[in-house]
Short mmCIF file of C-alpha atoms in Angstrom, two decimals:
data_model
loop_
_atom_site.label_atom_id
_atom_site.label_comp_id
_atom_site.label_asym_id
_atom_site.label_seq_id
_atom_site.Cartn_x
_atom_site.Cartn_y
_atom_site.Cartn_z
CA MET A 1 82.00 21.76 -37.86
CA ASN A 2 81.51 18.38 -36.64
CA THR A 3 82.82 15.85 -39.24
CA VAL A 4 80.90 12.72 -40.68
CA HIS A 5 83.40 10.83 -38.32
CA ASP A 6 82.43 13.32 -35.48
CA GLU A 7 79.31 12.94 -35.75
CA LEU A 8 79.36 9.17 -34.98
CA MET A 9 81.74 8.69 -32.62
CA ALA A 10 79.63 10.39 -30.21
CA LEU A 11 77.06 7.57 -30.22
CA THR A 12 76.14 6.44 -27.13
CA PRO A 13 74.77 2.74 -27.45
CA CYS A 14 71.74 1.84 -25.13
CA LEU A 15 69.29 -1.11 -24.51
CA LEU A 16 65.68 0.82 -24.92
CA ASP A 17 62.22 -1.36 -24.03
CA ALA A 18 60.98 -2.57 -27.22
CA GLY A 19 57.42 -1.59 -26.31
CA THR A 20 58.23 1.79 -25.28
CA ALA A 21 59.72 2.39 -28.15
CA PHE A 22 57.96 1.08 -31.41
CA SER A 23 54.37 1.51 -29.67
CA GLY A 24 54.62 3.27 -26.21
CA ARG A 25 53.66 0.49 -24.29
CA PRO A 26 56.39 -0.79 -22.03
CA SER A 27 56.81 -4.88 -23.01
CA GLY A 28 60.00 -5.20 -21.15
CA GLU A 29 61.45 -6.90 -23.50
CA GLN A 30 64.79 -4.96 -24.70
CA VAL A 31 66.01 -3.69 -28.11
CA GLN A 32 69.56 -2.58 -28.78
CA GLY A 33 69.60 1.18 -30.36
CA TYR A 34 71.54 4.79 -29.03
CA ASP A 35 70.32 7.27 -26.10
CA ALA A 36 69.95 10.00 -28.30
CA PRO A 37 69.58 10.85 -32.49
CA CYS A 38 72.42 12.38 -34.60
CA LEU A 39 72.26 14.17 -37.59
CA PHE A 40 71.88 10.82 -39.29
CA THR A 41 69.26 9.44 -37.69
CA PRO A 42 65.78 9.82 -39.64
CA ALA A 43 63.14 12.14 -37.95
CA ILE A 44 60.03 10.81 -36.56
CA ASP A 45 57.08 10.99 -38.58
CA GLU A 46 54.31 11.67 -35.57
CA HIS A 47 51.19 10.58 -38.06
CA TYR A 48 53.17 7.83 -39.01
CA LEU A 49 51.05 4.60 -38.94
CA PHE A 50 53.16 1.21 -38.72
CA HIS A 51 50.36 -1.95 -40.03
CA GLU A 52 50.92 -5.88 -40.28
CA SER A 53 53.94 -6.09 -42.24
CA SER A 54 55.89 -3.76 -39.66
CA ARG A 55 56.02 -6.90 -37.11
CA ASP A 56 58.53 -8.34 -39.37
CA ILE A 57 60.78 -5.59 -39.16
CA ALA A 58 60.01 -4.52 -35.28
CA ASP A 59 61.24 -8.88 -34.76
CA TRP A 60 64.25 -8.09 -36.79
CA PHE A 61 65.84 -5.38 -35.38
CA LEU A 62 64.51 -6.83 -31.98
CA HIS A 63 66.79 -10.31 -32.67
CA PRO A 64 69.45 -8.91 -35.29
CA GLY A 65 71.55 -12.01 -37.24
CA GLU A 66 70.81 -12.05 -40.98
CA PRO A 67 70.37 -9.23 -43.07
CA LEU A 68 66.48 -7.75 -44.15
CA TYR A 69 65.24 -8.34 -47.72
CA LEU A 70 61.95 -6.88 -47.93
CA PHE A 71 60.09 -6.67 -50.82
CA GLY A 72 56.88 -5.58 -51.84
CA PRO A 73 54.80 -3.41 -54.69
CA ALA A 74 56.26 0.28 -55.42
CA GLY A 75 54.71 2.79 -52.73
CA CYS A 76 54.01 0.19 -49.84
CA GLY A 77 55.40 1.94 -47.50
CA LYS A 78 58.59 -0.48 -47.34
CA THR A 79 61.63 2.32 -46.83
CA SER A 80 59.18 4.59 -44.41
CA CYS A 81 58.56 1.50 -42.15
CA ILE A 82 62.42 0.42 -41.79
CA LYS A 83 63.37 4.46 -41.16
CA GLN A 84 60.40 5.10 -38.65
CA LEU A 85 61.34 2.06 -36.71
CA ALA A 86 64.70 2.92 -36.75
CA ALA A 87 64.17 6.35 -35.55
CA ARG A 88 62.73 5.02 -32.40
CA LEU A 89 65.65 3.84 -31.60
CA ASN A 90 67.78 6.73 -32.77
CA TYR A 91 69.36 4.48 -35.05
CA PRO A 92 71.39 6.54 -37.79
CA VAL A 93 70.72 5.18 -41.47
CA PHE A 94 72.91 5.69 -44.67
CA GLU A 95 70.29 5.22 -47.37
CA VAL A 96 71.69 3.93 -50.81
CA ALA A 97 69.72 4.23 -54.10
CA GLY A 98 70.57 0.88 -56.24
CA HIS A 99 70.52 1.29 -60.43
CA GLY A 100 72.16 -0.72 -62.46
CA ARG A 101 75.39 1.33 -62.83
CA LEU A 102 75.81 1.27 -58.92
CA GLU A 103 79.63 0.11 -58.37
CA PHE A 104 81.10 -1.44 -55.38
CA ALA A 105 83.42 1.59 -54.48
CA ASP A 106 80.36 3.78 -54.40
CA LEU A 107 79.73 1.51 -51.28
CA VAL A 108 83.00 1.35 -50.27
CA GLY A 109 84.74 4.37 -50.11
CA HIS A 110 87.56 6.36 -52.76
CA HIS A 111 90.44 8.94 -53.14
CA SER A 112 89.30 12.44 -53.14
CA LEU A 113 91.76 14.93 -53.52
CA SER A 114 91.41 17.92 -50.67
CA GLY A 115 94.22 20.81 -50.21
CA GLY A 116 96.53 19.18 -51.90
CA SER A 117 96.56 15.82 -50.19
CA VAL A 118 95.07 12.96 -51.30
CA PHE A 119 92.97 11.03 -48.91
CA PHE A 120 90.38 8.16 -48.82
CA GLU A 121 86.90 9.01 -48.33
CA TYR A 122 84.73 6.16 -46.76
CA GLY A 123 81.40 5.60 -48.10
CA PRO A 124 77.83 4.40 -46.97
CA LEU A 125 78.96 0.21 -46.22
CA ALA A 126 82.60 1.33 -44.41
CA LEU A 127 80.98 4.52 -42.15
CA SER A 128 78.27 1.88 -41.17
CA MET A 129 80.06 -1.11 -40.09
CA SER A 130 82.74 1.19 -38.78
CA TYR A 131 80.34 2.89 -36.39
CA GLY A 132 77.32 0.61 -36.25
CA CYS A 133 74.55 2.27 -38.42
CA LEU A 134 72.18 0.75 -40.28
CA LEU A 135 72.70 0.48 -44.18
CA LEU A 136 69.52 0.47 -46.48
CA ILE A 137 69.92 -0.21 -50.00
CA ASN A 138 66.50 0.73 -51.76
CA GLU A 139 65.50 -1.12 -55.23
CA ILE A 140 68.46 -3.63 -54.55
CA ASP A 141 66.67 -6.41 -57.63
CA MET A 142 67.96 -3.24 -59.90
CA VAL A 143 71.52 -3.72 -58.78
CA SER A 144 74.27 -5.74 -61.26
CA PRO A 145 74.57 -9.29 -59.68
CA GLU A 146 78.54 -9.08 -60.15
CA VAL A 147 78.37 -5.94 -57.59
CA VAL A 148 76.13 -7.39 -55.09
CA ALA A 149 78.41 -10.41 -55.06
CA GLY A 150 81.19 -8.31 -53.40
CA LEU A 151 78.74 -7.88 -50.13
CA HIS A 152 78.38 -11.75 -49.28
CA GLY A 153 81.02 -11.64 -47.17
CA VAL A 154 79.92 -8.38 -45.42
CA LEU A 155 76.68 -10.35 -44.89
CA ASP A 156 77.98 -13.31 -43.52
CA GLY A 157 79.40 -10.89 -40.77
CA SER A 158 82.83 -10.85 -42.28
CA PRO A 159 84.83 -7.56 -41.57
CA LEU A 160 85.64 -5.84 -44.92
CA CYS A 161 88.47 -5.79 -46.83
CA ILE A 162 89.23 -2.27 -48.32
CA ALA A 163 92.38 -3.01 -51.09
CA GLU A 164 92.07 1.19 -52.08
CA ASN A 165 93.04 2.35 -48.69
CA GLY A 166 95.95 -0.59 -48.36
CA GLY A 167 93.85 -2.85 -47.30
CA GLU A 168 92.70 -1.88 -44.42
CA ILE A 169 90.56 -3.98 -42.59
CA LEU A 170 86.74 -3.13 -41.24
CA ALA A 171 85.73 -5.43 -38.83
CA PRO A 172 81.82 -5.04 -38.63
CA HIS A 173 80.42 -3.29 -34.95
CA PRO A 174 78.22 -5.07 -33.12
CA LEU A 175 75.38 -2.43 -33.79
CA PHE A 176 76.00 -2.25 -37.92
CA ARG A 177 72.53 -3.40 -39.30
CA PHE A 178 71.90 -4.45 -43.50
CA ALA A 179 68.43 -4.01 -45.37
CA ALA A 180 67.52 -4.18 -48.47
CA THR A 181 64.55 -2.95 -50.46
CA ALA A 182 62.93 -4.57 -53.57
CA ASN A 183 59.83 -4.36 -55.41
CA THR A 184 60.52 -8.17 -56.23
CA ASN A 185 61.84 -11.56 -53.94
CA GLY A 186 65.45 -11.76 -56.31
CA GLY A 187 63.98 -14.01 -58.31
CA GLY A 188 63.21 -11.37 -61.44
CA ASP A 189 60.17 -9.62 -62.28
CA ASP A 190 57.60 -11.90 -65.25
CA SER A 191 55.00 -9.33 -64.26
CA GLY A 192 56.95 -6.35 -66.72
CA LEU A 193 55.89 -4.14 -64.36
CA TYR A 194 59.31 -3.16 -63.11
CA GLN A 195 61.86 -2.59 -65.97
CA GLY A 196 65.32 -2.79 -64.86
CA THR A 197 64.97 -5.35 -62.15
CA GLN A 198 67.27 -7.91 -62.27
CA ARG A 199 67.14 -11.89 -61.22
CA GLN A 200 69.71 -12.20 -58.29
CA ASN A 201 72.26 -14.82 -58.02
CA LEU A 202 70.67 -17.42 -55.32
CA ALA A 203 73.93 -17.51 -53.25
CA PHE A 204 72.86 -13.51 -52.66
CA ALA A 205 69.68 -14.01 -51.66
CA ASP A 206 70.08 -17.20 -49.00
CA ARG A 207 72.34 -14.35 -47.27
CA PHE A 208 69.00 -12.51 -45.97
CA VAL A 209 65.90 -13.10 -44.22
CA LEU A 210 62.64 -12.43 -45.74
CA SER A 211 59.62 -10.01 -45.17
CA SER A 212 56.95 -9.36 -47.98
CA MET A 213 54.89 -5.79 -47.90
CA SER A 214 52.07 -4.90 -49.57
CA TYR A 215 49.85 -2.03 -48.62
CA PRO A 216 48.39 -0.91 -45.43
CA GLN A 217 44.50 -2.35 -44.41
CA PRO A 218 42.02 0.25 -45.73
CA GLN A 219 41.07 1.04 -42.48
CA VAL A 220 44.42 1.40 -41.44
CA GLU A 221 44.67 4.20 -44.38
CA THR A 222 41.45 6.15 -43.96
CA GLY A 223 42.24 6.25 -40.09
CA LEU A 224 45.40 8.02 -41.00
CA LEU A 225 43.41 10.68 -43.51
CA HIS A 226 40.61 11.17 -40.52
CA ARG A 227 43.18 11.57 -38.13
CA ARG A 228 45.23 13.90 -40.43
CA PHE A 229 42.28 15.85 -42.17
CA PRO A 230 39.56 15.48 -39.90
CA GLU A 231 38.23 18.13 -41.79
CA LEU A 232 36.65 15.71 -44.73
CA PRO A 233 34.49 14.05 -44.27
CA ARG A 234 34.97 9.99 -43.65
CA LEU A 235 32.96 8.84 -46.06
CA LEU A 236 35.39 10.96 -48.59
CA CYS A 237 38.30 9.60 -46.52
CA ARG A 238 37.05 5.86 -46.99
CA GLN A 239 36.00 6.60 -50.51
CA MET A 240 39.64 7.98 -51.72
CA VAL A 241 41.11 5.07 -49.92
CA GLU A 242 38.73 2.72 -52.00
CA TYR A 243 39.81 4.79 -55.29
CA ALA A 244 43.50 4.13 -54.44
CA ASN A 245 43.19 0.76 -54.19
CA ASP A 246 41.78 0.18 -57.65
CA VAL A 247 43.72 2.39 -59.00
CA ARG A 248 47.09 -0.25 -57.48
CA GLY A 249 45.04 -3.24 -58.44
CA LEU A 250 45.07 -1.84 -62.13
CA PHE A 251 48.97 -0.94 -61.85
CA MET A 252 49.77 -5.55 -60.74
CA GLY A 253 47.28 -6.57 -63.09
CA GLU A 254 44.16 -7.37 -60.96
CA GLY A 255 41.40 -5.67 -63.05
CA THR A 256 40.16 -5.05 -59.80
CA ALA A 257 38.28 -1.88 -61.19
CA GLY A 258 35.49 -2.89 -63.13
CA GLU A 259 35.48 -3.62 -66.45
CA LEU A 260 38.64 -1.91 -66.62
CA PHE A 261 41.39 -4.89 -66.55
CA GLN A 262 44.78 -3.03 -68.73
CA THR A 263 47.84 -2.68 -66.43
CA ILE A 264 48.49 1.19 -65.53
CA GLU A 265 52.28 2.63 -65.00
CA VAL A 266 51.14 4.95 -62.50
CA THR A 267 50.17 3.72 -58.34
CA PHE A 268 48.87 5.27 -55.30
CA SER A 269 51.11 5.37 -52.50
CA THR A 270 50.26 5.85 -48.95
CA ARG A 271 52.16 9.46 -49.32
CA GLY A 272 50.44 9.80 -52.82
CA LEU A 273 47.04 9.55 -50.99
CA VAL A 274 48.14 11.98 -47.84
CA ARG A 275 49.25 14.57 -50.78
CA TRP A 276 45.59 14.17 -53.01
CA ALA A 277 43.84 14.32 -49.23
CA GLU A 278 46.24 17.79 -48.39
CA LEU A 279 45.28 19.35 -51.71
CA ILE A 280 41.87 18.38 -51.54
CA LEU A 281 41.84 20.38 -48.21
CA ARG A 282 43.48 22.76 -49.66
CA ALA A 283 40.68 23.36 -52.49
CA VAL A 284 38.03 23.38 -50.18
CA ARG A 285 38.90 25.67 -48.01
CA ASN A 286 39.36 27.81 -50.98
CA GLY A 287 35.49 27.18 -51.92
CA GLN A 288 36.48 24.46 -54.41
CA THR A 289 33.84 21.78 -53.50
CA ASP A 290 32.74 20.39 -57.06
CA VAL A 291 34.32 17.26 -58.79
CA ALA A 292 36.01 19.19 -61.54
CA SER A 293 37.79 20.21 -58.42
CA LEU A 294 38.60 17.24 -57.09
CA LEU A 295 39.74 15.35 -60.54
CA HIS A 296 42.11 18.60 -60.18
CA THR A 297 43.65 17.63 -57.05
CA LEU A 298 43.85 14.15 -58.43
CA ASP A 299 45.59 15.46 -61.45
CA ARG A 300 48.57 16.84 -59.24
CA ALA A 301 48.72 14.30 -56.69
CA LEU A 302 49.07 11.46 -59.17
CA ALA A 303 47.46 11.50 -62.85
CA TYR A 304 49.96 14.26 -64.28
CA ARG A 305 52.64 11.71 -64.10
CA ALA A 306 50.80 8.88 -66.45
CA SER A 307 50.42 8.91 -70.04
CA ARG A 308 47.33 10.87 -71.65
CA GLU A 309 45.25 7.31 -71.83
CA THR A 310 45.76 6.42 -68.61
CA ARG A 311 44.40 10.02 -66.95
CA LEU A 312 41.44 9.75 -69.42
CA MET A 313 41.13 6.03 -67.10
CA LEU A 314 41.93 7.69 -63.94
CA HIS A 315 39.18 10.23 -64.29
CA GLU A 316 36.47 7.71 -65.54
CA LEU A 317 37.30 5.59 -62.33
CA ALA A 318 37.39 8.55 -60.29
CA GLN A 319 33.95 10.23 -61.55
CA ARG A 320 32.42 6.57 -60.52
CA TYR A 321 33.49 7.02 -56.83
CA PHE A 322 32.97 10.93 -56.83
CA PRO A 323 30.13 11.14 -58.78
CA GLU A 324 28.26 14.87 -59.00
CA GLY A 325 27.18 16.30 -55.57
CA ALA A 326 29.51 14.64 -54.03
CA ALA A 327 29.93 16.15 -50.51
CA LEU A 328 34.07 17.51 -50.36
CA ARG A 329 33.28 18.56 -46.95
CA ASP A 330 30.72 17.88 -43.88
CA GLU A 331 26.71 19.84 -44.27
CA GLY A 332 23.94 20.45 -42.83
CA GLU A 333 22.14 19.11 -39.53
CA GLY A 334 23.88 15.10 -38.51
CA ALA A 335 26.79 16.10 -39.83
CA ASP A 336 28.41 14.87 -36.07
CA THR A 337 26.60 11.24 -36.14
CA LEU A 338 26.82 8.43 -37.84
CA GLY A 339 24.40 5.24 -37.50
CA GLY A 340 24.36 1.88 -38.42
CA GLU A 341 27.12 -0.04 -40.06
CA ALA A 342 29.24 3.05 -41.57
CA ALA A 343 28.92 3.94 -37.85
CA ARG A 344 30.19 0.31 -36.83
CA ASN A 345 33.17 0.95 -39.68
CA HIS A 346 34.08 4.28 -38.61
CA ILE A 347 34.89 2.73 -34.46
CA TYR A 348 36.72 -0.15 -36.17
CA GLU A 349 38.80 1.96 -38.33
CA MET A 350 39.58 4.07 -36.16
CA LEU A 351 40.45 1.00 -33.27
CA ALA A 352 43.32 0.66 -35.87
CA THR A 353 44.98 3.66 -35.23
CA SER A 354 45.23 2.98 -31.48
CA ALA A 355 48.98 2.27 -29.93
CA THR A 356 48.45 2.86 -26.15
CA GLY A 357 44.33 1.08 -25.76
CA ARG A 358 42.58 4.11 -24.81
CA MET A 359 39.80 4.77 -26.76
CA SER A 360 36.52 6.09 -25.78
CA VAL A 361 32.77 6.65 -27.59
CA VAL A 362 29.54 8.49 -26.98
CA LEU A 363 26.29 6.84 -28.92
CA LEU A 364 23.19 8.95 -28.71
CA ARG A 365 19.50 7.54 -29.05
CA GLU A 366 17.66 8.20 -31.82
CA GLN A 367 15.06 10.35 -31.19
CA THR A 368 12.12 10.90 -33.34
CA PRO A 369 10.36 14.23 -33.48
CA ASP A 370 7.06 13.03 -33.02
CA ALA A 371 8.24 10.56 -29.92
CA PRO A 372 7.85 11.51 -26.69
CA PRO A 373 10.87 12.19 -24.97
CA LEU A 374 13.40 9.55 -23.66
CA PRO A 375 14.11 9.24 -20.42
CA PRO A 376 17.66 10.64 -19.30
CA GLU A 377 19.10 6.86 -18.61
CA GLU A 378 18.21 5.63 -22.18
CA GLN A 379 19.29 9.10 -24.21
CA CYS A 380 23.29 8.36 -24.47
CA TRP A 381 25.45 4.83 -23.79
CA ARG A 382 28.86 5.28 -22.96
CA ALA A 383 32.35 3.12 -23.02
CA GLU A 384 35.67 3.75 -21.95
CA ALA A 385 38.60 1.17 -22.78
CA THR A 386 41.91 1.72 -20.89
CA PRO A 387 44.65 -1.59 -20.75
CA ASP A 388 42.90 -2.94 -18.20
CA GLY A 389 39.30 -2.80 -19.48
CA VAL A 390 36.27 -1.23 -20.28
CA THR A 391 34.26 0.98 -18.43
CA LEU A 392 30.30 0.75 -19.65
CA TYR A 393 27.53 3.70 -19.33
CA GLN A 394 24.03 3.57 -19.71
CA GLY A 395 22.30 7.67 -19.39
CA ALA A 396 23.10 10.72 -20.02
CA ALA A 397 26.06 12.65 -18.46
CA GLY A 398 25.25 13.45 -14.69
CA ALA A 399 22.11 11.01 -14.97
CA GLN A 400 24.06 7.66 -15.21
CA SER A 401 21.68 4.72 -14.20
CA GLN A 402 24.05 2.25 -14.81
CA THR A 403 27.90 1.86 -14.94
CA ARG A 404 29.71 -1.46 -15.49
CA PHE A 405 33.28 -2.51 -15.76
CA VAL A 406 34.87 -5.69 -17.85
CA PRO A 407 37.96 -6.27 -16.67
CA VAL A 408 41.16 -7.06 -19.57
CA GLU A 409 40.46 -10.92 -18.84
CA SER A 410 37.09 -10.76 -20.03
CA CYS A 411 37.21 -8.67 -22.95
CA ALA A 412 36.90 -10.41 -26.11
CA ALA A 413 39.80 -11.86 -27.39
CA ARG A 414 41.42 -10.32 -23.89
CA LYS A 415 41.81 -7.08 -25.89
CA PRO A 416 40.20 -3.63 -24.25
CA LEU A 417 39.05 -1.88 -27.59
CA LEU A 418 37.98 -4.81 -29.28
CA GLU A 419 35.56 -5.45 -26.43
CA LEU A 420 34.23 -1.49 -26.52
CA ALA A 421 33.87 -2.39 -30.47
CA GLN A 422 31.94 -4.94 -29.95
CA GLN A 423 29.44 -3.68 -27.29
CA SER A 424 29.23 -0.32 -29.25
CA ALA A 425 27.64 -2.66 -32.35
CA LYS A 426 25.03 -3.67 -30.23
CA MET A 427 24.45 -0.58 -29.13
CA LEU A 428 24.37 0.67 -32.58
CA ARG A 429 21.51 -2.52 -33.95
CA LYS A 430 19.26 -0.64 -30.99
CA GLY A 431 18.93 2.42 -32.85
CA TYR A 432 21.68 4.33 -31.39
CA LEU A 433 24.00 6.80 -33.43
CA LEU A 434 27.62 7.31 -32.86
CA HIS A 435 28.69 11.07 -31.88
CA LEU A 436 31.56 11.41 -34.03
CA PRO A 437 33.09 14.94 -32.35
CA SER A 438 33.37 12.36 -28.64
CA LEU A 439 35.11 9.71 -30.28
CA ARG A 440 38.35 9.96 -28.71
CA VAL A 441 41.51 7.48 -29.31
CA ASP A 442 45.38 7.71 -28.30
CA PRO A 443 47.30 7.66 -31.19
#
C-alpha cells in the first residue's frame, strides 16, 4: 500500500498548453503542471462553469510568483474555482480549514507514535513544499495573526526550518504554490456578516497578490442550471437565479428585495442553487408541481438553516417570484419555442456556457393559422458559429435559398459567438421564434 510520500514522489512535472487545460482551446502558452493526477488531485467537475473572476486565478497559475489571496462573499465559489483550475493541471492540493485555534504546528507537522517508535509526521505545509503541491488555506482571515506570522518566510520563498524535527530544513519545490481564501480582504469585517474574522497584520497581507471574486453573472448560473437540468423550464431557471441574487443581496445588507432591507444570516451559493434545482426536479418527477412543493425544496436546500423569522422572509420572497400557477415544468403547445426578448436573452445565456466557440441555432418563422403558407425560403433561418466564423442559412432544410459565411475577421468584436447572437436578434425582431430543441452549444 502506497504511503503519502510514495504517492507524491511519483508525480512527474510537465508543461501543458494553458488554453487546452483551462478552456479546451489550444493557446500556445505553456503552464506548469503534472502529467497525471494523483490521490490528492481534485476531481474534475465536468459541469463546472468558470466565470470572469477565474481569469485572475488562471493568470496566477501561469505566472506564479507571490502567493494568492482570494476574497469574496460566502458561497461565491472561491475554493471550488481554485481547485477546479488545479484539477485541470493535475495539481495535488492540500486543503486546510482556517479557524481561531489553528496552530503553526498543525501546518508543519508533529511527532507521532507507531509500533513503539516515535517519528515525525509531516503536515500539509511541509508536504506541499517538499513535493510541489498547492497548499490551500480557506478562511485564512479567521486564523490568529500570531500564527500566520510564522508563514512570512515561506511566503517570501525561503526554506522552512522544522525545529521539532531536529532543525530539518525544507527548501521549497519549484512547483510549490500557496493560495488562501477569505471573506474579507484581511482588513477586518465592518459589516458584521462574518463573525470570527480578524484583522491581519499588514506585513502578512503585503506578501500576497490579491484577487476579488463575486457571485457568477446571472446568465452564467442560468446556463449552468439549464445544462444540468434541461427538464426544468428555462424561465424557471432564470427566476431561481434572480431569487438567489435577491437572497444574496439581503445577506450582504444591500436591500435588493423590494421593501425587505434587513440583513439575513444565510445565503445562496452556486452549489446551493444547483442543489435546489435538483430537489425541484425530483419533486416534478414525483408529480409535485405546485408552489408548496417548491417552497419545501427551498427549505431543504437553504431555509431550514435559517432562523424562523428568516425562513418566513425567504418564503415570502419566493411567493413573489413563484406565485400560484407558476410552471415547474414545460407544458402545452409552444413549449419548444421562445420568442422576442426572452429568446434573445436565452441565446446570450447559452453563449456564455460555450468553451469551444461552437454554437448553432434554428429560428422558425411564426405562422398564424389564417395566413397563407410561407414559402420554404422564409420558414426557417439557421446559424452555426465555429472559431473560424459564422455560417448563415436562410430557408428550410433541403431548400436553402441563401447561404452566407461571415469570417472571424468580420464578426462583431472578432467573436463568432457574438456575431451569431447579434444576427439572431435581428431575425427575432422580424418575428422568428427560437426552436429550443435545436439549440446546440459545445460546453
